[in-house]
mmCIF file of C-alpha atoms in Angstrom:
data_model
loop_
_atom_site.group_PDB
_atom_site.id
_atom_site.type_symbol
_atom_site.label_atom_id
_atom_site.label_comp_id
_atom_site.label_asym_id
_atom_site.label_seq_id
_atom_site.Cartn_x
_atom_site.Cartn_y
_atom_site.Cartn_z
ATOM 1 C CA MET A 1 -63.187 -4.744 65.316
ATOM 2 C CA ASN A 2 -63.266 -1.031 64.540
ATOM 3 C CA LEU A 3 -66.106 1.096 63.202
ATOM 4 C CA SER A 4 -64.816 1.250 59.627
ATOM 5 C CA THR A 5 -64.666 -2.562 59.470
ATOM 6 C CA ILE A 6 -68.277 -2.802 60.667
ATOM 7 C CA PHE A 7 -69.394 -0.263 58.064
ATOM 8 C CA ALA A 8 -67.448 -2.072 55.365
ATOM 9 C CA LYS A 9 -69.383 -5.239 56.216
ATOM 10 C CA PHE A 10 -72.677 -3.370 55.855
ATOM 11 C CA PHE A 11 -71.683 -1.976 52.467
ATOM 12 C CA PRO A 12 -69.253 -4.450 50.919
ATOM 13 C CA GLY A 13 -69.561 -2.943 47.402
ATOM 14 C CA SER A 14 -68.642 0.564 48.476
ATOM 15 C CA GLU A 15 -65.052 1.721 48.758
ATOM 16 C CA GLN A 16 -66.080 5.011 50.316
ATOM 17 C CA ALA A 17 -66.573 5.685 53.965
ATOM 18 C CA ILE A 18 -70.122 6.263 55.138
ATOM 19 C CA SER A 19 -70.855 9.947 54.857
ATOM 20 C CA GLN A 20 -73.580 12.436 54.192
ATOM 21 C CA SER A 21 -73.565 11.459 50.549
ATOM 22 C CA LEU A 22 -75.711 8.351 51.243
ATOM 23 C CA SER A 23 -78.845 8.100 49.252
ATOM 24 C CA VAL A 24 -82.144 7.761 51.082
ATOM 25 C CA ALA A 25 -82.364 4.072 50.131
ATOM 26 C CA ASP A 26 -78.805 3.397 51.304
ATOM 27 C CA HIS A 27 -79.498 5.232 54.553
ATOM 28 C CA ALA A 28 -82.685 3.209 55.146
ATOM 29 C CA THR A 29 -80.802 -0.029 54.470
ATOM 30 C CA PHE A 30 -78.007 1.052 56.767
ATOM 31 C CA ALA A 31 -80.468 2.006 59.546
ATOM 32 C CA ALA A 32 -82.293 -1.333 59.226
ATOM 33 C CA GLU A 33 -79.037 -3.255 59.418
ATOM 34 C CA VAL A 34 -77.903 -1.247 62.454
ATOM 35 C CA ASN A 35 -81.255 -1.929 64.191
ATOM 36 C CA THR A 36 -80.927 -5.637 63.439
ATOM 37 C CA LEU A 37 -77.389 -5.629 64.787
ATOM 38 C CA ASN A 38 -78.529 -3.812 67.959
ATOM 39 C CA GLU A 39 -81.332 -6.347 68.499
ATOM 40 C CA GLN A 40 -78.874 -9.214 68.092
ATOM 41 C CA LEU A 41 -76.444 -7.529 70.489
ATOM 42 C CA GLU A 42 -79.194 -7.013 73.099
ATOM 43 C CA ALA A 43 -80.345 -10.632 72.716
ATOM 44 C CA THR A 44 -76.771 -11.848 73.123
ATOM 45 C CA THR A 45 -76.297 -9.633 76.198
ATOM 46 C CA LEU A 46 -79.521 -10.970 77.735
ATOM 47 C CA ALA A 47 -78.494 -14.566 76.995
ATOM 48 C CA ASN A 48 -75.082 -13.894 78.533
ATOM 49 C CA ALA A 49 -76.689 -12.463 81.684
ATOM 50 C CA THR A 50 -78.990 -15.480 81.921
ATOM 51 C CA LEU A 51 -76.077 -17.885 81.515
ATOM 52 C CA SER A 52 -74.052 -15.980 84.121
ATOM 53 C CA ALA A 53 -76.916 -16.233 86.637
ATOM 54 C CA ASP A 54 -77.324 -19.920 85.814
ATOM 55 C CA LEU A 55 -73.591 -20.430 86.358
ATOM 56 C CA VAL A 56 -73.809 -18.828 89.808
ATOM 57 C CA THR A 57 -76.792 -21.044 90.690
ATOM 58 C CA ARG A 58 -75.072 -24.208 89.459
ATOM 59 C CA THR A 59 -71.876 -23.319 91.313
ATOM 60 C CA SER A 60 -73.874 -22.936 94.525
ATOM 61 C CA GLU A 61 -75.622 -26.276 93.921
ATOM 62 C CA LEU A 62 -72.250 -27.912 93.284
ATOM 63 C CA ALA A 63 -70.884 -26.572 96.565
ATOM 64 C CA THR A 64 -73.955 -27.882 98.406
ATOM 65 C CA ALA A 65 -73.634 -31.289 96.766
ATOM 66 C CA THR A 66 -69.927 -31.455 97.576
ATOM 67 C CA ALA A 67 -70.624 -30.638 101.236
ATOM 68 C CA SER A 68 -73.347 -33.294 101.305
ATOM 69 C CA ILE A 69 -70.980 -35.869 99.824
ATOM 70 C CA THR A 70 -68.354 -35.029 102.455
ATOM 71 C CA THR A 71 -70.926 -35.439 105.239
ATOM 72 C CA LEU A 72 -72.191 -38.725 103.816
ATOM 73 C CA GLU A 73 -68.658 -40.076 103.455
ATOM 74 C CA ALA A 74 -68.029 -39.342 107.141
ATOM 75 C CA LYS A 75 -71.292 -41.096 108.101
ATOM 76 C CA LEU A 76 -70.349 -44.055 105.907
ATOM 77 C CA ALA A 77 -66.976 -44.350 107.637
ATOM 78 C CA THR A 78 -68.722 -44.314 111.034
ATOM 79 C CA ALA A 79 -71.226 -46.943 109.883
ATOM 80 C CA ASN A 80 -68.433 -49.157 108.553
ATOM 81 C CA ALA A 81 -66.569 -48.906 111.861
ATOM 82 C CA SER A 82 -69.761 -49.840 113.737
ATOM 83 C CA LEU A 83 -70.336 -52.752 111.385
ATOM 84 C CA LEU A 84 -66.832 -54.050 112.013
ATOM 85 C CA ALA A 85 -67.346 -53.820 115.787
ATOM 86 C CA VAL A 86 -70.710 -55.591 115.639
ATOM 87 C CA THR A 87 -69.323 -58.262 113.320
ATOM 88 C CA ALA A 88 -66.445 -58.925 115.727
ATOM 89 C CA GLU A 89 -68.884 -59.227 118.648
ATOM 90 C CA ARG A 90 -71.147 -61.531 116.629
ATOM 91 C CA ASP A 91 -68.178 -63.724 115.734
ATOM 92 C CA LYS A 92 -67.210 -63.955 119.414
ATOM 93 C CA TYR A 93 -70.674 -65.172 120.428
ATOM 94 C CA LYS A 94 -70.939 -67.427 117.404
ATOM 95 C CA ALA A 95 -67.635 -69.038 118.410
ATOM 96 C CA HIS A 96 -69.034 -69.556 121.926
ATOM 97 C CA HIS A 97 -72.177 -71.147 120.488
ATOM 98 C CA THR A 98 -70.152 -73.377 118.177
ATOM 99 C CA LYS A 99 -67.935 -74.470 121.064
ATOM 100 C CA ALA A 100 -70.979 -75.255 123.237
ATOM 101 C CA SER A 101 -72.583 -77.214 120.390
ATOM 102 C CA SER A 102 -69.445 -79.205 119.746
ATOM 103 C CA THR A 103 -69.224 -80.340 123.402
ATOM 104 C CA GLY A 104 -72.580 -82.046 123.224
ATOM 105 C CA ASP A 105 -74.976 -79.230 124.113
ATOM 106 C CA GLN A 106 -76.959 -79.250 120.892
ATOM 107 C CA ASN A 107 -79.425 -76.740 122.295
ATOM 108 C CA PRO A 108 -77.437 -74.102 124.201
ATOM 109 C CA ASP A 109 -80.621 -72.158 124.985
ATOM 110 C CA GLU A 110 -81.830 -74.966 127.243
ATOM 111 C CA ASP A 111 -80.898 -75.479 130.876
ATOM 112 C CA ALA A 112 -80.744 -78.573 133.072
ATOM 113 C CA ASN A 113 -84.508 -78.518 133.754
ATOM 114 C CA SER A 114 -85.517 -78.391 130.111
ATOM 115 C CA ARG A 115 -83.186 -81.274 129.318
ATOM 116 C CA GLN A 116 -84.883 -83.239 132.118
ATOM 117 C CA ALA A 117 -81.788 -83.706 134.194
ATOM 118 C CA THR A 118 -82.154 -85.681 137.398
ATOM 119 C CA SER A 119 -80.715 -82.940 139.564
ATOM 120 C CA MET A 120 -81.511 -79.239 139.611
ATOM 121 C CA ALA A 121 -79.272 -76.667 138.049
ATOM 122 C CA GLY A 122 -77.072 -74.833 140.550
ATOM 123 C CA TYR A 123 -79.086 -71.635 140.484
ATOM 124 C CA ASN A 124 -82.361 -73.558 140.966
ATOM 125 C CA GLN A 125 -80.968 -75.484 143.947
ATOM 126 C CA ASN A 126 -79.790 -72.231 145.527
ATOM 127 C CA ALA A 127 -83.234 -70.677 145.018
ATOM 128 C CA MET A 128 -84.889 -73.700 146.656
ATOM 129 C CA ASP A 129 -82.520 -73.524 149.657
ATOM 130 C CA VAL A 130 -83.248 -69.821 150.156
ATOM 131 C CA TRP A 131 -87.014 -70.402 149.904
ATOM 132 C CA LYS A 132 -86.949 -73.301 152.370
ATOM 133 C CA LYS A 133 -84.900 -71.261 154.845
ATOM 134 C CA ALA A 134 -87.299 -68.329 154.593
ATOM 135 C CA ASN A 135 -90.453 -70.459 154.900
ATOM 136 C CA ARG A 136 -89.598 -72.802 157.792
ATOM 137 C CA SER A 137 -92.416 -73.129 160.120
#
């Protein structure tokens, strides 16, 4: 937009270019309109500067959030791998427990003494033999 177009907008009824032949009233009107236009231009410039600063801030926050997401995705992958390993180990021991239960040991946490067996468990018999050997008088 050139200067003559701006002036034509200020004085749409005038075919003449702005010159020294303006009346005092026309000059006052023109000055008021120019001041209003300058205020609007300054307000727009300030708003633009504010939006530019906000854009820089938001771009920085976006970069931080993206980095955080990348880090969390890596931690999630590690946690999923650990979960798979633990699940496989749990399944192995659960299969052992199920096998022991199916062979008649309904309480796999018990040993021969707690089931009131008539003979000692192998490790108990060995402990008794060692104690007797050590304490012979």
